[in-house]
Short mmCIF file of C-alpha atoms and ligand atoms in Angstrom, two decimals:
data_model
loop_
_atom_site.label_atom_id
_atom_site.label_comp_id
_atom_site.label_asym_id
_atom_site.label_seq_id
_atom_site.Cartn_x
_atom_site.Cartn_y
_atom_site.Cartn_z
CA MET A 220 52.94 0.75 99.07
CA LEU A 221 54.02 -0.80 95.69
CA ALA A 222 51.62 -4.02 95.71
CA HIS A 223 48.67 -1.33 96.00
CA VAL A 224 49.93 0.12 92.75
CA LEU A 225 50.17 -3.01 90.70
CA ALA A 226 47.02 -3.78 92.02
CA VAL A 227 45.48 -0.92 90.84
CA VAL A 228 47.46 -1.19 87.22
CA ALA A 229 46.09 -4.93 86.70
CA THR A 230 42.71 -3.86 87.40
CA PRO A 231 41.60 -1.49 84.37
CA THR A 232 38.32 -0.26 85.85
CA MET A 233 40.00 0.69 89.05
CA SER A 234 42.66 2.94 87.21
CA LEU A 235 42.18 5.91 89.43
CA VAL A 236 43.56 9.48 88.20
CA PRO A 237 44.66 10.95 90.74
CA LEU A 238 46.11 7.75 92.63
CA PRO A 239 44.80 7.36 96.02
CA GLU A 240 47.00 6.99 99.14
CA SER A 241 46.21 3.39 99.66
CA VAL A 242 44.62 1.23 97.34
CA VAL A 243 43.56 -2.62 98.29
CA ALA A 244 41.69 -4.87 95.47
CA LYS A 245 39.28 -7.36 97.31
CA THR A 246 37.83 -10.56 95.55
CA GLY A 247 33.67 -9.65 94.59
CA ASN A 248 31.96 -6.80 93.16
CA PHE A 249 28.92 -4.68 94.10
CA ARG A 250 26.33 -4.47 91.59
CA LEU A 251 23.95 -1.40 91.02
CA GLY A 252 20.35 -2.30 90.45
CA ALA A 253 16.93 -0.72 90.34
CA THR A 254 16.50 -0.80 94.03
CA THR A 255 19.63 0.43 94.98
CA ALA A 256 19.75 3.75 97.28
CA ILE A 257 22.17 6.17 98.47
CA VAL A 258 21.90 6.34 101.72
CA ALA A 259 22.58 9.31 103.94
CA ALA A 260 21.51 11.28 106.61
CA PRO A 261 20.27 14.75 106.33
CA GLY A 262 22.64 17.87 106.59
CA ALA A 263 25.76 17.53 104.57
CA ALA A 264 26.18 13.99 103.77
CA GLN A 265 22.88 14.32 102.24
CA ALA A 266 24.27 17.35 99.84
CA VAL A 267 26.87 14.94 98.64
CA ALA A 268 24.67 11.96 98.36
CA TYR A 269 22.42 14.11 95.77
CA GLN A 270 25.50 15.30 93.79
CA LEU A 271 26.11 11.30 93.51
CA ARG A 272 22.50 10.56 92.30
CA GLU A 273 23.07 13.48 89.70
CA TYR A 274 26.39 11.84 88.51
CA LEU A 275 24.95 8.55 88.15
CA ALA A 276 21.34 8.20 87.75
CA PRO A 277 21.00 9.89 84.35
CA THR A 278 23.78 7.96 82.94
CA THR A 279 22.53 4.83 84.54
CA GLY A 280 19.14 5.23 83.99
CA LEU A 281 18.60 3.80 87.70
CA PRO A 282 16.50 5.64 90.14
CA LEU A 283 19.19 5.68 93.08
CA PRO A 284 16.90 7.38 95.49
CA VAL A 285 18.48 9.28 98.09
CA LEU A 286 17.56 8.04 101.42
CA GLY A 287 17.99 9.27 105.21
CA ARG A 288 18.22 5.27 106.53
CA ALA A 289 17.45 1.86 104.81
CA SER A 290 18.68 -1.55 105.35
CA GLY A 291 20.13 -3.69 102.37
CA LYS A 292 22.88 -3.34 100.07
CA HIS A 293 23.35 0.17 99.45
CA ILE A 294 25.65 3.15 98.86
CA ARG A 295 26.06 4.78 102.06
CA LEU A 296 27.67 8.22 102.67
CA ARG A 297 29.00 9.22 106.18
CA ILE A 298 30.00 12.05 107.81
CA ASP A 299 32.19 10.35 110.72
CA LYS A 300 34.63 12.61 112.78
CA ARG A 301 36.50 9.31 113.61
CA THR A 302 37.85 8.90 110.17
CA GLY A 303 40.96 10.25 110.79
CA LYS A 304 41.77 11.37 107.29
CA GLY A 305 41.23 15.31 107.86
CA PRO A 306 38.63 17.37 106.23
CA GLU A 307 39.50 16.50 102.36
CA GLY A 308 40.09 12.75 102.96
CA TYR A 309 38.01 9.57 103.00
CA ARG A 310 37.61 5.63 103.44
CA LEU A 311 35.88 4.30 100.68
CA VAL A 312 34.99 0.28 100.93
CA VAL A 313 33.08 -1.34 98.14
CA SER A 314 31.96 -5.03 98.99
CA GLU A 315 30.05 -7.61 97.83
CA ASP A 316 27.40 -5.63 100.18
CA GLY A 317 27.46 -2.26 99.30
CA VAL A 318 29.43 0.68 99.31
CA GLU A 319 30.66 3.05 102.50
CA ILE A 320 32.66 6.42 102.05
CA ARG A 321 33.34 7.96 105.28
CA ALA A 322 34.89 11.50 105.86
CA THR A 323 35.14 14.04 108.36
CA ALA A 324 33.72 16.79 106.50
CA ALA A 325 31.65 17.18 103.14
CA ALA A 326 34.75 17.60 101.18
CA GLY A 327 36.05 14.36 101.66
CA LEU A 328 32.75 12.64 101.06
CA PHE A 329 32.70 14.46 97.56
CA TYR A 330 36.46 13.25 97.01
CA GLY A 331 34.98 9.83 97.82
CA VAL A 332 32.28 10.25 95.59
CA GLN A 333 34.69 11.27 92.88
CA THR A 334 37.09 8.17 93.31
CA LEU A 335 33.69 6.05 93.34
CA ARG A 336 32.52 7.53 89.81
CA GLN A 337 35.70 6.21 88.42
CA LEU A 338 34.93 2.73 89.47
CA PHE A 339 32.26 2.56 87.15
CA PRO A 340 32.79 2.03 83.59
CA ALA A 341 33.90 5.52 81.31
CA GLU A 342 30.54 5.57 80.11
CA THR A 343 28.77 7.12 83.23
CA PHE A 344 30.84 10.13 82.77
CA ARG A 345 28.69 10.94 79.67
CA ALA A 346 25.68 13.08 79.56
CA GLY A 347 22.57 11.20 78.61
CA PHE A 348 21.37 7.74 77.96
CA PRO A 349 22.82 4.41 79.31
CA THR A 350 23.86 1.94 76.72
CA ARG A 351 24.51 -0.88 78.85
CA THR A 352 22.11 -2.68 81.99
CA ASP A 353 25.37 -3.80 84.17
CA TRP A 354 26.59 -1.65 86.67
CA SER A 355 29.29 -3.82 88.61
CA ILE A 356 32.29 -1.98 90.45
CA PRO A 357 35.16 -3.86 91.52
CA ALA A 358 35.25 -4.72 95.67
CA VAL A 359 37.93 -2.53 96.95
CA GLU A 360 39.21 -0.49 100.23
CA ILE A 361 40.49 2.72 99.74
CA ALA A 362 42.15 5.36 102.03
CA ASP A 363 42.84 8.70 100.95
CA THR A 364 43.99 11.97 102.01
CA PRO A 365 45.33 15.53 99.71
CA ARG A 366 49.21 15.86 99.86
CA PHE A 367 48.72 19.66 99.18
CA GLY A 368 45.92 22.26 100.37
CA TRP A 369 46.45 24.32 97.27
CA ARG A 370 45.91 22.04 93.95
CA GLY A 371 45.00 25.06 91.43
CA MET A 372 44.31 25.23 87.88
CA HIS A 373 44.66 28.97 86.42
CA LEU A 374 42.30 30.15 83.39
CA ASP A 375 43.06 33.78 81.89
CA VAL A 376 39.78 35.06 80.37
CA GLY A 377 41.28 38.64 79.70
CA ARG A 378 43.22 37.29 76.07
CA HIS A 379 39.98 35.43 75.26
CA PHE A 380 36.67 35.65 76.89
CA MET A 381 35.48 31.96 77.81
CA PRO A 382 31.68 31.71 78.21
CA LYS A 383 30.33 30.96 81.50
CA GLU A 384 28.83 27.60 80.60
CA PHE A 385 32.65 26.48 79.91
CA VAL A 386 33.57 27.93 82.45
CA LEU A 387 31.23 25.68 84.77
CA LYS A 388 32.36 22.64 82.41
CA PHE A 389 35.87 23.71 83.55
CA ILE A 390 34.99 23.50 86.98
CA ASP A 391 33.32 20.02 86.98
CA LEU A 392 36.87 18.80 85.11
CA LEU A 393 38.63 20.38 87.84
CA ALA A 394 36.43 18.65 90.57
CA MET A 395 36.69 15.52 88.77
CA HIS A 396 40.48 15.57 89.17
CA LYS A 397 40.27 16.76 92.93
CA PHE A 398 41.74 20.22 92.49
CA ASN A 399 40.19 22.68 94.91
CA VAL A 400 41.45 26.17 93.57
CA PHE A 401 40.02 27.98 90.73
CA HIS A 402 41.92 30.97 89.95
CA TRP A 403 40.14 33.09 87.65
CA HIS A 404 42.34 35.82 85.60
CA LEU A 405 39.65 38.41 84.86
CA THR A 406 41.07 41.55 83.83
CA GLU A 407 43.89 41.77 81.05
CA ASP A 408 45.27 44.71 78.77
CA GLN A 409 43.05 43.41 75.87
CA GLY A 410 40.14 42.41 78.19
CA TRP A 411 37.96 43.55 81.61
CA ARG A 412 35.55 40.46 81.96
CA ILE A 413 34.29 41.34 84.98
CA GLU A 414 31.11 43.55 85.70
CA ILE A 415 31.85 46.52 88.51
CA LYS A 416 28.73 48.53 88.86
CA LYS A 417 30.49 51.65 90.60
CA TYR A 418 32.33 51.78 87.33
CA PRO A 419 30.08 50.70 84.53
CA LEU A 420 32.72 51.51 81.30
CA LEU A 421 35.36 48.81 82.61
CA THR A 422 33.05 46.17 80.83
CA GLU A 423 31.30 48.77 78.16
CA VAL A 424 34.62 50.28 77.27
CA GLY A 425 37.37 47.40 78.61
CA SER A 426 35.62 44.41 77.45
CA ILE A 427 35.59 44.90 73.80
CA ARG A 428 38.56 45.18 71.80
CA LYS A 429 38.29 46.09 68.23
CA GLU A 430 40.55 43.02 66.62
CA THR A 431 42.71 40.43 67.78
CA MET A 432 46.59 39.31 66.95
CA LEU A 433 46.39 36.74 63.84
CA GLY A 434 49.02 33.58 63.94
CA HIS A 435 52.34 34.23 66.19
CA TYR A 436 53.66 37.65 67.47
CA GLY A 437 55.82 37.79 65.42
CA ASN A 438 53.68 37.84 62.23
CA GLN A 439 52.17 41.46 63.46
CA LYS A 440 49.11 40.72 61.69
CA TRP A 441 45.49 41.22 63.27
CA ASP A 442 42.11 39.76 62.15
CA GLY A 443 39.96 42.94 61.59
CA LYS A 444 37.05 41.10 63.91
CA PRO A 445 36.00 42.76 67.26
CA HIS A 446 36.59 40.30 70.38
CA GLY A 447 34.86 40.71 73.46
CA GLY A 448 32.45 39.35 76.40
CA PHE A 449 32.28 39.72 80.25
CA TYR A 450 30.84 38.01 83.25
CA THR A 451 27.87 39.97 84.70
CA GLN A 452 27.94 40.01 88.81
CA ASP A 453 25.03 37.40 88.68
CA ASP A 454 27.12 35.44 86.43
CA ILE A 455 30.09 35.35 88.73
CA ARG A 456 27.76 34.63 91.70
CA GLU A 457 26.40 31.59 89.84
CA VAL A 458 29.89 30.44 89.00
CA VAL A 459 31.08 30.68 92.67
CA ALA A 460 28.36 29.21 93.94
CA TYR A 461 28.94 26.03 91.53
CA ALA A 462 32.51 25.84 92.35
CA GLN A 463 31.52 26.03 96.04
CA ALA A 464 29.22 23.06 95.72
CA ARG A 465 32.26 20.76 94.45
CA HIS A 466 34.44 22.10 96.87
CA ILE A 467 36.59 24.32 94.94
CA ASN A 468 37.37 28.00 95.98
CA VAL A 469 37.66 30.79 93.18
CA VAL A 470 40.31 32.57 93.36
CA PRO A 471 39.67 36.10 91.64
CA GLU A 472 42.47 38.18 89.87
CA ILE A 473 42.45 41.82 89.35
CA GLU A 474 45.91 42.50 87.76
CA MET A 475 47.83 45.62 88.76
CA PRO A 476 50.05 48.14 88.54
CA GLY A 477 50.67 46.53 85.05
CA HIS A 478 48.29 44.54 82.20
CA ALA A 479 45.99 47.50 82.94
CA GLN A 480 45.59 48.78 79.70
CA ALA A 481 41.84 47.61 79.03
CA ALA A 482 41.03 49.50 82.30
CA ILE A 483 42.88 52.86 81.23
CA ALA A 484 41.03 52.79 78.09
CA ALA A 485 37.54 53.01 80.21
CA TYR A 486 39.13 55.51 82.45
CA PRO A 487 41.87 57.55 81.05
CA GLU A 488 42.61 59.42 84.36
CA LEU A 489 43.73 55.70 85.58
CA GLY A 490 46.74 55.86 83.15
CA ASN A 491 50.27 57.98 83.09
CA LEU A 492 49.35 59.60 79.63
CA ASP A 493 47.26 62.29 78.52
CA LYS A 494 46.02 60.45 75.83
CA LYS A 495 43.12 58.34 75.11
CA LEU A 496 44.18 54.53 74.69
CA GLU A 497 42.40 51.88 72.95
CA VAL A 498 41.47 48.31 74.66
CA GLY A 499 44.96 46.33 73.80
CA THR A 500 45.26 44.28 70.81
CA THR A 501 48.84 43.28 71.03
CA TRP A 502 50.29 40.73 73.12
CA GLY A 503 53.26 40.67 75.46
CA VAL A 504 54.04 43.10 78.14
CA ILE A 505 52.85 46.62 77.80
CA GLU A 506 54.09 50.15 78.99
CA ASN A 507 50.35 51.62 79.69
CA VAL A 508 50.41 50.89 83.30
CA PHE A 509 48.25 52.31 86.44
CA ASN A 510 49.57 55.43 87.55
CA VAL A 511 49.78 56.28 91.40
CA GLU A 512 47.63 58.86 92.53
CA ASP A 513 45.56 58.58 95.51
CA SER A 514 42.42 58.23 93.43
CA THR A 515 43.49 55.57 91.45
CA ILE A 516 44.40 53.51 94.90
CA SER A 517 40.78 54.31 95.80
CA PHE A 518 39.57 53.37 92.61
CA LEU A 519 40.91 49.76 92.68
CA GLN A 520 40.12 49.61 96.22
CA ASP A 521 36.66 50.21 95.28
CA VAL A 522 36.82 47.53 92.64
CA LEU A 523 38.41 45.04 95.18
CA THR A 524 35.42 45.82 97.63
CA GLU A 525 32.97 44.91 94.80
CA VAL A 526 35.33 41.80 94.30
CA MET A 527 35.14 40.44 98.02
CA ASP A 528 31.36 40.93 97.85
CA LEU A 529 31.28 38.76 94.83
CA PHE A 530 33.84 35.90 95.71
CA PRO A 531 34.36 34.43 99.72
CA SER A 532 37.94 33.41 99.26
CA LYS A 533 40.44 34.59 101.63
CA PHE A 534 43.03 35.15 99.02
CA ILE A 535 42.47 37.55 96.49
CA HIS A 536 44.64 37.80 93.74
CA ILE A 537 46.19 41.45 92.58
CA GLY A 538 48.46 40.52 89.76
CA GLY A 539 51.74 42.51 90.56
CA ASP A 540 53.85 40.69 87.47
CA GLU A 541 55.44 42.32 84.27
CA CYS A 542 54.89 46.15 85.23
CA PRO A 543 57.45 48.01 83.04
CA LYS A 544 58.68 51.40 84.92
CA THR A 545 59.09 53.46 81.67
CA GLN A 546 55.85 55.71 81.83
CA TRP A 547 56.75 55.94 85.68
CA LYS A 548 60.40 57.09 85.34
CA ALA A 549 58.97 59.64 82.48
CA SER A 550 55.91 60.88 84.78
CA PRO A 551 57.07 63.66 86.93
CA LYS A 552 53.55 63.51 89.06
CA VAL A 553 54.77 59.39 89.92
CA GLN A 554 58.48 61.10 90.57
CA GLU A 555 57.25 63.48 92.65
CA LYS A 556 55.48 60.89 94.60
CA MET A 557 58.12 58.67 95.13
CA LYS A 558 60.09 61.55 96.72
CA LYS A 559 57.26 62.68 99.08
CA LEU A 560 57.06 59.02 100.37
CA GLY A 561 60.60 58.79 100.33
CA LEU A 562 60.86 56.14 97.75
CA LYS A 563 64.72 55.13 96.11
CA ASP A 564 63.37 53.54 93.19
CA GLU A 565 60.39 52.98 91.09
CA HIS A 566 60.75 48.87 92.18
CA GLU A 567 59.76 50.43 95.69
CA MET A 568 56.72 52.66 94.24
CA GLN A 569 55.87 49.21 92.97
CA SER A 570 56.14 47.46 96.59
CA TRP A 571 54.31 50.65 98.12
CA PHE A 572 51.37 50.47 95.19
CA ILE A 573 50.90 46.67 96.57
CA ARG A 574 51.36 47.78 100.15
CA GLN A 575 47.89 49.99 99.73
CA MET A 576 46.14 46.75 98.49
CA ASP A 577 47.53 43.94 101.21
CA THR A 578 46.64 46.68 104.03
CA PHE A 579 43.22 47.49 102.67
CA LEU A 580 42.63 43.47 101.99
CA ALA A 581 44.14 42.71 105.54
CA ASN A 582 41.59 45.33 106.96
CA LYS A 583 38.59 43.40 105.48
CA GLY A 584 40.01 39.68 106.77
CA ARG A 585 41.10 38.97 103.30
CA ARG A 586 45.04 38.14 102.02
CA LEU A 587 46.55 39.57 99.19
CA ILE A 588 48.53 37.02 96.97
CA GLY A 589 50.62 38.23 93.73
CA TRP A 590 52.95 36.80 91.13
CA ASP A 591 56.54 36.91 92.40
CA GLU A 592 57.51 40.27 91.08
CA ILE A 593 55.80 41.69 94.37
CA LEU A 594 59.02 40.52 96.18
CA GLU A 595 60.57 43.79 94.22
CA GLY A 596 61.24 46.21 96.73
CA GLY A 597 59.68 44.53 99.18
CA LEU A 598 57.17 42.15 100.21
CA ALA A 599 53.92 43.44 102.06
CA PRO A 600 53.62 41.81 105.18
CA GLY A 601 50.64 39.58 104.97
CA ALA A 602 51.28 38.83 101.21
CA ALA A 603 51.62 35.50 99.67
CA VAL A 604 53.49 34.61 96.52
CA MET A 605 52.79 33.07 93.34
CA SER A 606 55.91 31.83 91.83
CA TRP A 607 56.47 31.79 88.46
CA ARG A 608 59.52 32.90 86.82
CA GLY A 609 60.73 29.66 88.16
CA GLU A 610 61.12 28.49 92.02
CA ALA A 611 63.63 31.13 93.10
CA GLY A 612 60.78 33.95 94.61
CA GLY A 613 58.73 31.03 96.21
CA ILE A 614 62.23 29.99 97.79
CA ALA A 615 62.92 33.46 98.89
CA ALA A 616 59.49 34.09 100.01
CA ALA A 617 58.87 30.80 101.96
CA ARG A 618 62.43 31.80 103.74
CA SER A 619 61.00 34.81 105.17
CA GLY A 620 57.95 33.11 106.22
CA HIS A 621 55.44 34.20 103.29
CA ASP A 622 53.05 31.43 101.90
CA VAL A 623 53.74 30.45 98.03
CA VAL A 624 52.09 28.68 95.44
CA MET A 625 54.01 27.25 92.94
CA ALA A 626 53.42 28.05 89.20
CA PRO A 627 57.05 27.75 87.45
CA THR A 628 56.71 28.27 83.70
CA ASP A 629 59.07 25.16 83.02
CA THR A 630 56.79 22.91 84.55
CA THR A 631 53.33 23.94 85.00
CA TYR A 632 52.67 26.66 82.08
CA PHE A 633 49.89 24.72 79.86
CA ASP A 634 50.12 27.51 77.52
CA TYR A 635 53.31 25.95 76.33
CA TYR A 636 53.65 23.46 73.63
CA GLN A 637 53.15 19.54 74.59
CA SER A 638 55.43 18.19 71.81
CA ARG A 639 58.64 19.41 70.19
CA ASP A 640 56.88 18.72 66.95
CA THR A 641 55.06 21.82 67.12
CA ALA A 642 54.40 21.84 63.27
CA LYS A 643 51.44 18.88 64.05
CA GLU A 644 50.13 21.17 67.46
CA PRO A 645 48.40 23.90 67.16
CA LEU A 646 49.60 27.38 67.38
CA ALA A 647 50.70 27.96 71.07
CA ILE A 648 52.85 30.85 72.54
CA GLY A 649 56.30 28.69 72.45
CA GLY A 650 57.92 26.68 75.39
CA PHE A 651 57.77 23.10 75.73
CA VAL A 652 56.03 21.19 78.90
CA PRO A 653 55.66 17.94 77.99
CA LEU A 654 53.16 15.41 80.18
CA LYS A 655 56.16 13.71 81.86
CA THR A 656 57.42 16.91 82.81
CA VAL A 657 54.43 17.58 84.60
CA TYR A 658 53.93 14.51 86.49
CA ASP A 659 57.67 14.48 87.90
CA TYR A 660 57.62 18.14 88.91
CA GLU A 661 58.08 18.22 92.92
CA PRO A 662 56.27 21.44 94.72
CA ILE A 663 58.59 21.44 97.66
CA PRO A 664 62.03 22.73 96.36
CA ASP A 665 64.96 20.94 98.23
CA GLU A 666 66.80 23.92 99.40
CA LEU A 667 63.84 24.43 102.23
CA THR A 668 63.99 23.40 105.29
CA ALA A 669 60.99 21.59 106.53
CA ALA A 670 59.80 24.34 108.07
CA GLU A 671 59.84 26.56 105.33
CA ALA A 672 58.46 23.74 103.52
CA LYS A 673 55.51 24.14 105.13
CA HIS A 674 54.71 27.81 103.62
CA VAL A 675 54.14 25.48 100.04
CA LEU A 676 50.68 25.49 99.90
CA GLY A 677 50.62 23.64 96.76
CA ALA A 678 51.11 24.57 92.98
CA GLN A 679 48.62 25.21 89.99
CA GLY A 680 48.78 24.95 86.14
CA GLN A 681 48.52 28.07 83.87
CA LEU A 682 46.35 28.74 81.03
CA TRP A 683 47.11 31.91 79.43
CA THR A 684 44.93 32.18 76.55
CA GLU A 685 46.72 34.58 73.98
CA TYR A 686 46.98 31.69 71.47
CA ILE A 687 43.78 29.53 73.08
CA PRO A 688 40.80 31.04 71.59
CA ASN A 689 38.05 29.21 72.51
CA GLY A 690 37.01 26.30 75.32
CA LYS A 691 37.80 23.11 73.14
CA GLN A 692 41.66 24.62 72.78
CA VAL A 693 41.34 25.32 76.85
CA GLU A 694 40.65 21.35 76.99
CA TYR A 695 43.37 20.73 74.73
CA MET A 696 46.19 22.32 76.86
CA ALA A 697 44.91 21.56 79.57
CA PHE A 698 44.21 17.53 79.40
CA PRO A 699 46.13 15.17 80.08
CA ARG A 700 48.57 17.48 81.86
CA ALA A 701 46.22 18.85 84.56
CA CYS A 702 45.61 14.65 85.27
CA ALA A 703 49.48 14.50 85.86
CA LEU A 704 49.38 17.72 88.02
CA ALA A 705 46.40 16.36 90.08
CA GLU A 706 48.61 13.55 90.87
CA VAL A 707 51.21 15.68 91.92
CA LEU A 708 49.39 17.83 94.43
CA TRP A 709 47.09 15.11 95.46
CA SER A 710 48.79 11.60 95.66
CA PRO A 711 51.63 10.55 98.14
CA LYS A 712 55.27 12.12 96.99
CA ALA A 713 56.19 8.35 96.93
CA PRO A 714 55.77 6.16 94.56
CA ARG A 715 56.17 8.48 91.44
CA ASP A 716 56.31 5.96 88.67
CA TYR A 717 55.41 7.35 85.19
CA PRO A 718 54.95 4.20 83.15
CA ALA A 719 52.21 3.36 86.18
CA PHE A 720 50.64 6.91 85.57
CA LEU A 721 50.52 6.16 81.95
CA ALA A 722 48.67 3.02 82.27
CA ARG A 723 46.42 4.57 84.29
CA LEU A 724 45.97 7.43 82.28
CA SER A 725 45.12 5.44 79.10
CA PRO A 726 41.66 4.37 81.02
CA HIS A 727 41.35 7.46 82.42
CA LEU A 728 40.97 9.21 79.17
CA ALA A 729 38.39 6.95 77.81
CA ARG A 730 36.53 9.02 81.00
CA LEU A 731 37.16 12.27 79.61
CA LYS A 732 36.28 11.35 75.89
CA SER A 733 32.88 10.03 77.49
CA ALA A 734 32.69 13.54 79.04
CA ASP A 735 33.47 15.34 75.91
CA VAL A 736 36.66 16.64 76.55
CA ASN A 737 38.75 17.48 73.81
CA PHE A 738 42.17 15.94 75.47
CA ARG A 739 45.37 15.68 73.48
CA PRO A 740 46.12 12.05 72.67
CA LEU A 741 48.90 10.19 74.22
CA ASP A 742 52.16 10.09 71.83
CA LYS A 743 52.40 6.23 70.63
C1 ACM B 83 52.86 35.70 83.89
O1 ACM B 83 52.95 34.62 83.31
N1 ACM B 83 52.96 36.90 83.54
C2 ACM B 83 52.36 35.59 85.51
#
């Protein structure tokens, strides 16, 4: 294995990120030319062939026609059930005589294509016209398959709305790094971002706040400028289809029972107070949470019905984090309901609330996932847990037979600072998650037995956007930390070699530069 890694490091054009399972450098080159075709049988392989063409034809200026069959030196994509690398794995062979990618399924071919792209000069990641004529790549044999099935990145569009065009670019960047989950955090105290036909005020009222905090929370200053935006259902369908074509599952998050102020501003009957609220303008954990009336449960199930129509994802995220119990404690109606249901405290009330959603989603063939607070007061039977307050919640859930996605603050919160020299960084929420910490992260806790560890589906990086006002800033916070996380999630557990990663990362950053990504430069 070490020899393969050294071969990769020694050949700058083969600085592959994430590192494949096995890379064997061979002698010679394959050169793309005016007569090179992409050969694939009609069906799944041909769909991926057209994607490869779209990646390479404009930037090389070569025609690269997609053909059903051809003789000679070409790029061939083949679905081959005997590839033996699992549905997302592939084998890629580059020789003087051509390129062949084999996989058991389209996803594997797609990942083989992502690796093949990285064999070409970085400028092939540029949109626009070719700047050279020699498009040769080194001969190599690669066999590859991912370590984890949940390779995720999260994006909060509630605190700051991100235009659809940026979301599509973000998905392209995820695909380039072989991520397969985009966790789209769509509702927040400070903004509801998804059109719901049955309840139009959610976006008419809930998608616009009158102003935004200026500088850090501690300053208690506001900018006086309205901020808003939402995705129509057509936008959502477009994003989901775009992601699907790139083998990325979009997991939508609709927050409940906390982080609900924008929804309550739109429909006051969902709240606990007899007063009209405005869409949130202050960051943090807010006490205005949903009430527990049957009508509120039905309202949210109606929302989830539309969400399920839009998102084919098996997992539907219902939030569940940071729900203060102050208003529930003070509310005679909530207290009466707790008594009627025989619940001993507000944590059990929250657990009851989540169970209503768990049963509802399960009856529709979906699965609930929520932040680790959903463990409090008892976990709903089919629920999966996203462990963010460290790994304790994930460990407890895995031990009780529930699936887990690791998302701990101290290694995967990409809204945290990347440097201790915070004065030189753009304003961030706080914390410190440098690149090396991400690279060294091991998603399977030592405490788990092999059987329990199977419940750890994978991990994901979080981009909360209180202090991330636009797409360029998302890119700065996400990259290159997402490159390190991609490797944690895709590459074999061993070898873990940070200097070798950095040696591959520098040429990889040239790809990101070509793709117009505003990544944070490496420390000198
Ligand atoms: C979270 O960061 N509140 C999940």
